């Protein structure tokens, strides 16, 4: 059985609520939505929300909308709109019907704002931002009513229309809901629901110079789309009052089974920054090579690094869904990919720091072909062809002139097995002027090809190798954590915690079967780790492999 078993779904409190709503007859179907703001690439935290929302829709034969929450035109970009769609699909999910945008509803949202004004429930306020803050009060003290609070609906309708026509400057006024300046919930103290922004919008162009705020937009968009369960992260817990208040006061949304908001705790991951704003900072400061840098916790970065959709879904399953704040160990994410690749990744040989070996008693001038299994425990994965010849390369780390018995690799005068090939014995070596070994001269035993040498000789060590004339040069990008501290978000600037060793590049060699390795396809480079060809930079002329994850957890 595969470790990555997405069929087993432990229940969680949200699923319990859904079960109740279905059995009580409140709902006869489930309709969720995933509402990213297109102001950056999606990250692993979003994956948690995606797996939850799309996963629920899938399991309950319901639907999940993809809705771009696009009410901040200055920060948003059409490229993010594209990358988000690609990432959701890559994770293995498909949204119901067309892509939605909050901006699809700008006309309706405007009408609903007019409805609230008409009911005396919203007013145009001219307090400047400093005054607004002062009037808002604090957690301990109630706020004060704005002097504009008691203007008539007629006046407010006229002022709102002037806002819409661009007759006021940015920041000069805003439309506020008239709720309660003494509410213990700050978000209920007459929140702004529309503000003026003379900004071009990626979907609506220059049609609008007033844009609705998130809290006003989100609940109405959910209600328009007949969302049944609107699932979001805990920081919106207080805002649920506002979510309900807005819908409570609009005539169109009085159905008893209208949308409800439920909150769960967001994913925080050790050694990882999760906010798009902070990730954007890394990109713009060129501390990483773009949003899809393999060190980034973005879906695109994880993909480029070699993570698979199944491993990310499995991770989201293992972390669960609760209301408890938490910091998840990175080891958990590594374990998910490692378990999957151990089972499914074909094996191959790559020498990261090559040193030359000459087999002096090898009789052929031409290399011979050896057939090796692609996976040690899975015959169905087939075989691959290796070349063996007089000149080979092994890894520098696998040779010592002298060593004690704990060093189970190649030592002068001792034997070692070459993986999938023969037993060799190191006889002597050449060194350069600095004393570095340049060539190791060996002899081989022609009777030892394969796993069980005829003479039953005990050889403890097995090392990997490539044949010199057929091996392909390759660049290896060895990634480590991007940050040196478990909680990088706690630092003033990332400069204090960025890991200078997060990328080490080495030039080495791979076996010829990897010449056409498809991008993102995982291999286990024996004794080195899991790697995949880089989806941007690897070409037939210049192979580039990214370290996905080492074979074992070497960090902790
Ligand atoms: P960030 O600041 O990290 O980019 P966000 O909440 O501003 O997060 P949105 O694009 O608004 O990003 O998020 C879309 C959805 O993904 C929201 O429902 C949000 O609650 C959810 N989400 C964002 N970050 C996380 C996280 N770390 N864990 C779980 N869900 C998350
Ligand atoms: Mg947001």
Coordinates of C-alpha atoms and ligand atoms in Angstrom, one line a residue:
X1 CA 0.0 0.0 0.0
X2 CA 1.2 3.5 -0.8
X3 CA 2.1 5.7 2.1
X4 CA 0.5 8.5 0.3
X5 CA -3.1 7.4 0.7
X6 CA -5.4 10.3 0.0
X7 CA -8.4 8.1 0.4
X8 CA -8.2 8.0 4.2
X9 CA -9.7 11.2 5.5
X10 CA -9.9 11.7 9.2
X11 CA -12.8 13.8 10.2
X12 CA -12.4 17.4 11.5
X13 CA -14.7 19.9 13.1
X14 CA -15.6 21.5 9.8
X15 CA -16.6 18.1 8.3
X16 CA -18.6 17.5 11.4
X17 CA -20.5 20.7 10.9
X18 CA -21.2 19.8 7.3
X19 CA -22.4 16.4 8.3
X20 CA -24.9 18.0 10.7
X21 CA -26.0 20.5 8.1
X22 CA -26.7 17.7 5.6
X23 CA -28.5 15.4 8.1
X24 CA -30.6 18.2 9.5
X25 CA -31.6 19.2 6.0
X26 CA -30.3 22.7 6.3
X27 CA -28.3 22.0 3.2
X28 CA -28.8 19.3 0.6
X29 CA -25.4 20.0 -1.0
X30 CA -22.0 21.5 -0.2
X31 CA -20.6 24.4 -2.0
X32 CA -17.2 25.9 -0.9
X33 CA -14.9 28.4 -2.4
X34 CA -11.1 29.2 -2.4
X35 CA -10.7 33.0 -2.4
X36 CA -7.1 34.0 -3.0
X37 CA -6.1 37.6 -3.5
X38 CA -4.0 37.7 -6.7
X39 CA -1.1 39.7 -5.0
X40 CA 1.5 36.9 -5.1
X41 CA 2.1 33.2 -5.7
X42 CA 0.3 30.7 -3.6
X43 CA 2.3 29.1 -0.7
X44 CA 2.1 25.9 1.3
X45 CA -0.4 27.6 3.7
X46 CA -2.7 28.2 0.8
X47 CA -2.3 24.5 0.0
X48 CA -3.9 23.7 3.3
X49 CA -6.9 25.9 2.5
X50 CA -7.1 24.4 -1.1
X51 CA -7.0 20.8 0.2
X52 CA -9.7 21.7 2.7
X53 CA -12.0 23.5 0.4
X54 CA -11.6 21.5 -2.7
X55 CA -11.2 18.3 -0.7
X56 CA -14.5 18.8 1.0
X57 CA -16.2 19.6 -2.3
X58 CA -14.8 16.4 -3.8
X59 CA -15.7 14.1 -0.9
X60 CA -19.2 15.4 -0.5
X61 CA -19.8 15.4 -4.3
X62 CA -20.2 19.2 -4.0
X63 CA -18.5 22.0 -5.7
X64 CA -15.7 24.5 -5.0
X65 CA -15.4 27.8 -6.7
X66 CA -12.1 29.5 -7.4
X67 CA -12.7 33.2 -6.7
X68 CA -10.1 35.9 -7.0
X69 CA -10.6 38.3 -4.2
X70 CA -9.5 41.3 -6.2
X71 CA -10.5 44.5 -4.4
X72 CA -6.9 45.9 -4.1
X73 CA -6.0 46.8 -7.7
X74 CA -2.7 48.4 -6.9
X75 CA -1.2 45.2 -5.4
X76 CA -2.7 42.8 -7.8
X77 CA -1.4 41.5 -11.1
X78 CA -2.7 39.3 -13.9
X79 CA 0.4 37.1 -13.7
X80 CA -0.6 36.1 -10.2
X81 CA -4.1 35.3 -11.5
X82 CA -2.5 32.9 -14.0
X83 CA 0.0 31.3 -11.5
X84 CA -2.7 30.7 -9.0
X85 CA -4.9 28.8 -11.5
X86 CA -1.9 26.7 -12.6
X87 CA -1.0 25.9 -9.0
X88 CA -4.6 24.8 -8.0
X89 CA -4.7 22.5 -11.1
X90 CA -1.3 21.1 -10.4
X91 CA -2.3 20.2 -6.9
X92 CA -5.0 18.1 -8.5
X93 CA -8.1 20.2 -8.1
X94 CA -10.6 21.7 -10.5
X95 CA -13.0 24.5 -9.7
X96 CA -16.7 24.5 -10.5
X97 CA -17.6 26.4 -13.7
X98 CA -15.8 29.5 -14.7
X99 CA -13.2 31.4 -12.6
X100 CA -14.9 34.0 -10.5
X101 CA -13.7 37.4 -9.5
X102 CA -15.1 39.6 -6.8
X103 CA -14.8 42.3 -9.4
X104 CA -17.5 40.4 -11.4
X105 CA -19.8 41.7 -8.7
X106 CA -18.7 45.3 -8.6
X107 CA -22.1 46.5 -10.0
X108 CA -24.0 44.4 -7.6
X109 CA -21.8 45.4 -4.7
X110 CA -22.4 49.0 -5.6
X111 CA -26.1 48.4 -5.6
X112 CA -26.0 46.8 -2.2
X113 CA -24.1 49.7 -0.8
X114 CA -26.8 52.0 -2.2
X115 CA -29.4 49.8 -0.5
X116 CA -27.6 50.1 2.9
X117 CA -27.4 53.9 2.4
X118 CA -31.1 54.0 1.6
X119 CA -31.9 52.2 4.8
X120 CA -29.8 54.7 6.8
X121 CA -27.2 52.0 7.4
X122 CA -24.2 53.6 5.7
X123 CA -22.9 57.1 5.4
X124 CA -20.1 59.0 3.7
X125 CA -17.6 60.1 6.2
X126 CA -15.1 62.9 5.7
X127 CA -12.9 62.4 8.8
X128 CA -9.3 62.1 7.7
X129 CA -7.4 58.9 8.6
X130 CA -5.9 60.4 11.8
X131 CA -9.3 61.6 13.0
X132 CA -10.9 58.2 12.1
X133 CA -8.3 56.4 14.2
X134 CA -9.0 58.8 17.1
X135 CA -12.7 58.4 16.9
X136 CA -12.5 54.6 16.7
X137 CA -11.4 54.3 20.4
X138 CA -9.4 51.4 21.7
X139 CA -10.0 47.9 23.0
X140 CA -10.6 49.4 26.4
X141 CA -12.5 52.5 25.4
X142 CA -15.5 52.9 23.2
X143 CA -15.3 55.0 20.1
X144 CA -17.1 58.3 19.3
X145 CA -19.7 58.8 16.6
X146 CA -18.5 60.5 13.5
X147 CA -20.1 64.0 13.0
X148 CA -21.1 62.6 9.5
X149 CA -23.0 59.7 11.0
X150 CA -26.4 61.3 11.2
X151 CA -26.6 62.8 7.7
X152 CA -29.7 61.7 5.8
X153 CA -29.9 58.9 3.3
X154 CA -30.6 61.4 0.5
X155 CA -27.5 63.4 1.3
X156 CA -25.4 60.2 1.5
X157 CA -26.7 58.8 -1.8
X158 CA -25.7 62.0 -3.5
X159 CA -22.3 62.0 -1.9
X160 CA -21.7 58.3 -2.7
X161 CA -22.6 59.0 -6.3
X162 CA -20.1 61.9 -6.3
X163 CA -17.5 59.4 -4.9
X164 CA -18.3 57.0 -7.8
X165 CA -17.9 59.8 -10.4
X166 CA -14.5 60.7 -9.1
X167 CA -15.4 64.1 -7.7
X168 CA -13.5 63.5 -4.5
X169 CA -9.8 62.9 -4.0
X170 CA -8.4 59.7 -2.7
X171 CA -8.7 59.6 1.1
X172 CA -11.0 62.6 1.2
X173 CA -14.0 60.5 2.2
X174 CA -15.1 56.9 2.5
X175 CA -18.4 55.0 2.8
X176 CA -18.8 53.5 6.3
X177 CA -21.4 51.1 7.6
X178 CA -23.4 52.5 10.5
X179 CA -23.1 49.8 13.2
X180 CA -21.9 50.5 16.7
X181 CA -19.0 52.7 17.8
X182 CA -19.1 51.1 21.2
X183 CA -18.9 47.5 20.0
X184 CA -16.3 45.3 21.8
X185 CA -15.4 44.2 18.3
X186 CA -13.3 46.9 16.6
X187 CA -14.4 45.7 13.2
X188 CA -18.0 46.7 14.1
X189 CA -17.2 50.3 14.8
X190 CA -18.5 51.7 11.6
X191 CA -16.1 50.0 9.3
X192 CA -15.2 51.5 5.9
X193 CA -17.0 49.5 3.2
X194 CA -16.0 51.6 0.1
X195 CA -12.9 53.7 -0.5
X196 CA -11.7 55.9 -3.3
X197 CA -8.7 54.6 -5.4
X198 CA -7.9 56.0 -8.7
X199 CA -6.3 52.8 -9.8
X200 CA -6.4 50.7 -13.0
X201 CA -7.9 47.3 -12.3
X202 CA -6.6 44.1 -14.0
X203 CA -10.3 43.0 -14.7
X204 CA -12.4 46.1 -14.7
X205 CA -9.9 48.6 -16.2
X206 CA -10.7 52.2 -15.4
X207 CA -14.4 51.7 -14.8
X208 CA -14.2 52.3 -11.1
X209 CA -12.5 54.7 -8.8
X210 CA -14.3 53.4 -5.7
X211 CA -13.5 49.9 -4.5
X212 CA -15.3 47.8 -1.9
X213 CA -13.5 46.6 1.2
X214 CA -12.8 42.9 1.8
X215 CA -15.4 42.5 4.6
X216 CA -18.2 44.0 2.5
X217 CA -17.2 42.1 -0.6
X218 CA -16.5 38.7 0.7
X219 CA -19.8 37.9 2.4
X220 CA -21.8 39.2 -0.6
X221 CA -19.7 37.3 -3.1
X222 CA -20.3 34.1 -1.0
X223 CA -24.0 34.8 -0.9
X224 CA -24.3 35.5 -4.6
X225 CA -22.5 32.3 -5.4
X226 CA -24.7 30.3 -3.0
X227 CA -21.7 29.2 -1.0
X228 CA -22.9 27.0 1.9
X229 CA -19.7 26.9 4.1
X230 CA -17.3 29.8 3.8
X231 CA -14.1 28.5 5.4
X232 CA -11.3 30.9 6.3
X233 CA -8.5 31.3 8.8
X234 CA -8.9 32.4 12.5
X235 CA -7.9 36.0 12.1
X236 CA -11.3 36.6 10.6
X237 CA -13.1 35.3 13.6
X238 CA -14.2 38.7 14.9
X239 CA -15.1 39.8 11.3
X240 CA -17.7 37.1 11.2
X241 CA -20.0 39.6 13.0
X242 CA -19.6 42.0 10.2
X243 CA -20.0 39.2 7.6
X244 CA -23.4 38.4 9.1
X245 CA -24.3 42.0 9.7
X246 CA -23.9 42.9 6.1
X247 CA -26.0 40.0 4.9
X248 CA -28.6 40.5 7.6
X249 CA -29.4 43.9 6.3
X250 CA -29.7 43.2 2.6
X251 CA -33.1 42.0 1.3
X252 CA -31.6 39.5 -1.2
X253 CA -30.0 37.4 1.5
X254 CA -32.6 36.4 4.0
X255 CA -32.8 32.7 3.2
X256 CA -32.3 30.7 6.5
X257 CA -29.7 28.5 4.9
X258 CA -27.5 31.3 3.5
X259 CA -23.7 31.1 3.7
X260 CA -22.0 30.9 7.0
X261 CA -18.4 31.5 7.9
X262 CA -16.2 29.0 9.8
X263 CA -12.6 29.6 10.9
X264 CA -9.7 27.2 11.3
X265 CA -6.1 27.9 12.3
X266 CA -3.6 28.8 9.6
X267 CA -0.6 26.7 8.8
X268 CA 2.7 28.0 10.3
X269 CA 5.7 26.0 9.3
X270 CA 9.1 26.1 11.0
X271 CA 12.0 27.9 9.2
X272 CA 9.4 29.3 6.7
X273 CA 7.9 32.7 6.0
X274 CA 4.3 32.4 4.9
X275 CA 3.0 35.9 4.2
X276 CA 2.9 36.9 0.5
X277 CA 4.0 40.4 1.5
X278 CA 7.2 39.0 3.0
X279 CA 7.8 36.5 0.2
X280 CA 7.3 39.3 -2.3
X281 CA 10.1 41.2 -0.4
X282 CA 12.5 38.3 -0.9
X283 CA 11.7 38.3 -4.6
X284 CA 12.0 42.0 -5.2
X285 CA 15.2 42.2 -3.2
X286 CA 16.5 39.3 -5.3
X287 CA 17.4 37.2 -2.2
X288 CA 15.9 34.4 -4.1
X289 CA 15.5 33.6 -7.8
X290 CA 11.9 34.6 -8.2
X291 CA 8.6 33.3 -6.7
X292 CA 9.4 29.8 -7.9
X293 CA 12.9 29.6 -6.5
X294 CA 13.1 26.0 -5.1
X295 CA 13.8 27.4 -1.6
X296 CA 10.5 29.3 -1.6
X297 CA 7.5 27.8 0.3
X298 CA 5.4 28.6 -2.8
X299 CA 3.6 25.8 -4.6
X300 CA 5.6 26.8 -7.7
X301 CA 8.8 26.6 -5.7
X302 CA 8.0 23.3 -4.1
X303 CA 7.1 22.0 -7.6
X304 CA 10.4 23.2 -9.1
X305 CA 12.2 21.6 -6.1
X306 CA 10.7 18.2 -6.9
X307 CA 7.7 18.0 -4.5
X308 CA 4.8 16.2 -6.0
X309 CA 1.1 17.1 -5.7
X310 CA 0.4 13.9 -3.8
X311 CA 3.1 14.6 -1.2
X312 CA 1.7 18.1 -0.5
X313 CA -1.9 16.8 -0.3
X314 CA -0.6 14.1 2.1
X315 CA 1.1 16.7 4.2
X316 CA -2.1 18.8 4.4
X317 CA -3.9 15.6 5.5
X318 CA -1.4 14.9 8.2
X319 CA -1.4 18.4 9.8
X320 CA -5.2 18.2 10.1
X321 CA -7.7 21.1 10.6
X322 CA -8.3 22.6 14.0
X323 CA -8.7 25.9 15.8
X324 CA -5.4 25.6 17.6
X325 CA -2.5 27.9 16.7
X326 CA 0.5 25.7 15.9
X327 CA 4.0 25.6 14.4
X328 CA 4.4 22.5 12.2
X329 CA 7.9 20.9 12.0
X330 CA 9.4 21.0 8.5
X331 CA 10.4 17.4 9.0
X332 CA 6.8 16.5 8.5
X333 CA 6.8 17.9 5.0
X334 CA 10.1 16.3 4.2
X335 CA 8.8 13.0 5.5
X336 CA 5.8 13.1 3.1
X337 CA 8.0 13.6 0.0
X338 CA 10.6 11.1 1.2
X339 CA 8.1 8.4 1.8
X340 CA 6.6 8.9 -1.6
X341 CA 9.9 9.1 -3.5
X342 CA 11.4 6.1 -1.7
X343 CA 8.6 4.1 -3.1
X344 CA 8.2 5.6 -6.6
X345 CA 11.4 7.4 -7.7
X346 CA 13.7 5.4 -10.0
X347 CA 17.2 5.0 -8.9
X348 CA 20.2 6.5 -10.8
X349 CA 23.8 7.3 -10.1
X350 CA 25.2 10.8 -10.0
X351 CA 28.7 11.8 -8.8
X352 CA 28.6 15.2 -7.3
X353 CA 32.3 15.7 -6.6
X354 CA 34.1 13.5 -9.1
X355 CA 37.5 11.9 -8.8
X356 CA 39.0 9.6 -11.4
X357 CA 39.4 5.9 -11.0
X358 CA 41.4 3.8 -13.5
X359 CA 40.8 0.0 -13.5
X360 CA 44.2 -1.1 -14.6
X361 CA 43.4 -4.8 -15.2
X362 CA 40.2 -4.1 -17.2
X363 CA 40.8 -5.8 -20.5
X364 CA 38.5 -3.9 -22.9
X365 CA 39.2 -0.5 -24.3
X366 CA 35.5 -0.1 -25.1
X367 CA 33.0 0.1 -22.2
X368 CA 30.6 -2.8 -21.6
X369 CA 26.9 -2.5 -20.9
X370 CA 25.5 -3.5 -17.6
X371 CA 21.8 -3.8 -16.9
X372 CA 20.7 -2.4 -13.5
X373 CA 17.2 -2.4 -11.9
X374 CA 15.5 1.0 -11.8
X375 CA 14.2 0.2 -8.3
X376 CA 15.6 -2.3 -5.8
X377 CA 12.1 -3.5 -4.6
X378 CA 9.9 -2.9 -7.6
X379 CA 10.6 -5.0 -10.6
X380 CA 7.7 -3.4 -12.5
X381 CA 9.8 -0.3 -12.8
X382 CA 12.1 -2.1 -15.2
X383 CA 15.8 -1.7 -15.8
X384 CA 18.2 0.8 -17.2
X385 CA 21.5 0.4 -19.0
X386 CA 24.8 1.5 -17.5
X387 CA 28.3 1.6 -19.1
X388 CA 31.2 0.2 -17.3
X389 CA 34.7 0.7 -18.5
X390 CA 38.4 1.3 -17.7
X391 CA 37.9 4.8 -16.5
X392 CA 35.3 5.8 -14.0
X393 CA 34.5 8.6 -11.6
X394 CA 33.6 8.2 -8.0
X395 CA 32.9 10.8 -5.3
X396 CA 35.9 12.4 -3.6
X397 CA 34.2 11.7 -0.2
X398 CA 34.2 7.9 -1.0
X399 CA 38.0 7.5 -1.0
X400 CA 40.7 7.7 1.7
X401 CA 44.3 6.6 1.5
X402 CA 44.0 5.3 5.0
X403 CA 41.0 4.9 7.3
X404 CA 39.8 2.9 10.2
X405 CA 37.2 0.1 9.9
X406 CA 34.3 2.5 10.3
X407 CA 35.0 4.0 6.8
X408 CA 33.1 1.5 4.6
X409 CA 34.2 3.0 1.3
X410 CA 37.3 2.8 -0.8
X411 CA 40.7 2.7 0.9
X412 CA 44.1 1.9 -0.5
X413 CA 44.7 -1.8 -0.3
X414 CA 41.0 -2.5 0.4
X415 CA 38.0 -3.6 -1.5
X416 CA 34.6 -2.0 -2.2
X417 CA 31.7 -2.9 -4.4
X418 CA 30.7 -0.5 -7.1
X419 CA 26.9 -0.4 -7.1
X420 CA 25.3 -2.6 -9.8
X421 CA 28.8 -3.6 -10.9
X422 CA 32.1 -5.2 -9.8
X423 CA 34.2 -5.3 -6.7
X424 CA 37.3 -3.2 -7.0
X425 CA 40.5 -2.8 -4.9
X426 CA 42.4 0.4 -4.6
X427 CA 46.1 -0.1 -5.4
X428 CA 47.7 3.4 -5.4
X429 CA 46.9 7.0 -6.3
X430 CA 48.4 10.1 -7.9
X431 CA 48.4 13.4 -6.2
X432 CA 48.9 17.0 -7.4
X433 CA 51.4 19.4 -6.0
X434 CA 49.1 20.3 -3.1
X435 CA 48.7 16.7 -2.1
X436 CA 45.2 16.3 -3.4
X437 CA 44.4 12.9 -4.9
X438 CA 43.8 13.2 -8.6
X439 CA 43.6 9.6 -9.8
X440 CA 43.0 6.3 -8.0
X441 CA 44.4 3.2 -9.6
X442 CA 42.4 0.0 -9.0
X443 CA 42.0 -3.6 -10.0
X444 CA 38.7 -5.3 -10.5
X445 CA 37.5 -8.8 -10.1
X446 CA 35.7 -9.9 -13.3
X447 CA 33.8 -12.6 -11.4
X448 CA 31.9 -10.3 -9.1
X449 CA 29.4 -8.7 -11.4
X450 CA 25.9 -8.4 -9.8
X451 CA 24.8 -8.9 -6.3
X452 CA 26.3 -12.1 -5.0
X453 CA 30.0 -12.6 -5.8
X454 CA 30.8 -16.2 -6.5
X455 CA 33.4 -16.5 -3.9
X456 CA 31.1 -15.2 -1.1
X457 CA 33.7 -12.6 -0.2
X458 CA 32.5 -10.1 2.3
X459 CA 32.7 -6.6 1.1
X460 CA 31.1 -4.1 3.4
X461 CA 31.0 -1.0 1.4
X462 CA 29.0 -0.1 -1.7
X463 CA 29.7 3.1 -3.6
X464 CA 28.2 4.8 -6.6
X465 CA 30.1 5.7 -9.8
X466 CA 29.8 6.7 -13.4
X467 CA 31.8 5.6 -16.5
X468 CA 34.0 8.4 -17.8
X469 CA 33.4 8.3 -21.5
X470 CA 29.6 8.1 -21.3
X471 CA 28.8 10.1 -18.2
X472 CA 27.0 13.5 -18.8
X473 CA 28.2 16.6 -17.1
X474 CA 25.6 18.1 -14.8
X475 CA 25.1 20.9 -12.4
X476 CA 23.7 20.1 -8.9
X477 CA 21.9 22.7 -6.9
X478 CA 22.0 21.6 -3.3
X479 CA 19.3 23.4 -1.3
X480 CA 19.1 23.8 2.4
X481 CA 16.7 25.8 4.5
X482 CA 16.3 29.5 3.5
X483 CA 16.4 30.7 7.1
X484 CA 18.5 29.8 10.1
X485 CA 15.9 30.4 12.7
X486 CA 12.8 28.3 13.3
X487 CA 10.6 31.4 13.4
X488 CA 12.0 33.8 10.8
X489 CA 8.8 35.9 11.1
X490 CA 9.9 37.0 14.6
X491 CA 12.9 39.0 13.2
X492 CA 12.8 42.6 12.2
X493 CA 14.5 41.9 8.9
X494 CA 15.2 38.7 7.0
X495 CA 18.8 39.7 6.7
X496 CA 19.3 38.6 10.2
X497 CA 18.1 35.0 9.6
X498 CA 18.8 34.3 5.9
X499 CA 21.0 31.2 5.5
X500 CA 24.0 32.0 3.4
X501 CA 24.4 28.3 2.7
X502 CA 20.8 27.8 1.4
X503 CA 22.1 27.1 -2.1
X504 CA 25.4 25.3 -2.9
X505 CA 26.1 24.6 -6.5
X506 CA 28.5 21.8 -7.6
X507 CA 29.4 20.5 -11.0
X508 CA 29.6 16.8 -11.4
X509 CA 28.5 13.9 -13.6
X510 CA 25.4 11.7 -14.1
X511 CA 24.9 8.3 -15.7
X512 CA 23.9 8.5 -19.4
X513 CA 20.3 7.4 -18.8
X514 CA 19.7 10.8 -17.2
X515 CA 20.5 12.7 -20.4
X516 CA 16.8 13.1 -21.1
X517 CA 15.5 13.3 -17.6
X518 CA 12.1 15.1 -17.8
X519 CA 11.9 18.3 -15.7
X520 CA 10.4 17.8 -12.2
X521 CA 10.6 14.0 -12.5
X522 CA 12.1 12.6 -9.3
X523 CA 15.1 10.3 -9.1
X524 CA 16.9 8.9 -6.2
X525 CA 20.6 9.5 -6.9
X526 CA 21.9 6.6 -4.9
X527 CA 23.5 7.6 -1.6
X528 CA 23.0 11.3 -2.4
X529 CA 19.3 12.1 -2.2
X530 CA 16.3 12.8 -4.3
X531 CA 16.8 15.1 -7.2
X532 CA 14.8 16.3 -10.3
X533 CA 15.8 18.2 -13.4
X534 CA 15.1 21.9 -13.0
X535 CA 12.1 23.0 -14.9
X536 CA 13.6 26.3 -15.9
X537 CA 17.3 25.9 -16.5
X538 CA 18.0 22.3 -17.3
X539 CA 18.6 21.6 -21.0
X540 CA 20.1 18.7 -23.0
X541 CA 23.4 20.7 -23.2
X542 CA 23.4 21.7 -19.6
X543 CA 21.7 19.4 -17.2
X544 CA 20.7 21.0 -13.9
X545 CA 19.4 18.9 -11.0
X546 CA 17.7 20.2 -7.9
X547 CA 18.1 18.5 -4.6
X548 CA 14.5 17.8 -3.5
X549 CA 15.3 16.3 -0.1
X550 CA 18.3 14.3 1.3
X551 CA 17.8 10.6 1.8
X552 CA 17.6 11.0 5.6
X553 CA 16.7 13.9 7.9
X554 CA 20.1 15.4 8.2
X555 CA 19.0 18.7 9.5
X556 CA 17.9 18.1 13.1
Ligands
LIG1 P1 -0.8 35.6 3.2 O1 -0.7 36.9 3.8 O2 0.0 34.6 3.8 O3 -0.5 35.7 1.8 P2 -3.6 35.8 2.9 O4 -4.7 35.3 3.9 O5 -3.5 37.2 2.7 O6 -2.3 35.1 3.3 P3 -5.2 35.1 0.6 O7 -4.8 35.1 -0.8 O8 -6.2 36.1 1.1 O9 -3.9 35.2 1.5 O10 -5.7 33.7 1.1 C1 -6.6 32.9 0.4 C2 -7.1 31.8 1.3 O11 -6.0 31.0 1.8 C3 -7.8 32.4 2.5 O12 -9.0 31.8 2.7 C4 -6.8 32.3 3.6 O13 -7.5 32.1 4.8 C5 -6.1 31.0 3.2 N1 -4.7 31.0 3.8 C6 -3.8 31.9 3.6 N2 -2.7 31.6 4.3 C7 -3.0 30.4 5.0 C8 -2.2 29.6 5.9 N3 -1.0 29.9 6.2 N4 -2.8 28.5 6.3 C9 -4.1 28.1 5.9 N5 -4.8 28.9 5.1 C10 -4.3 30.0 4.6
LIG2 MG1 -5.4 38.3 2.3

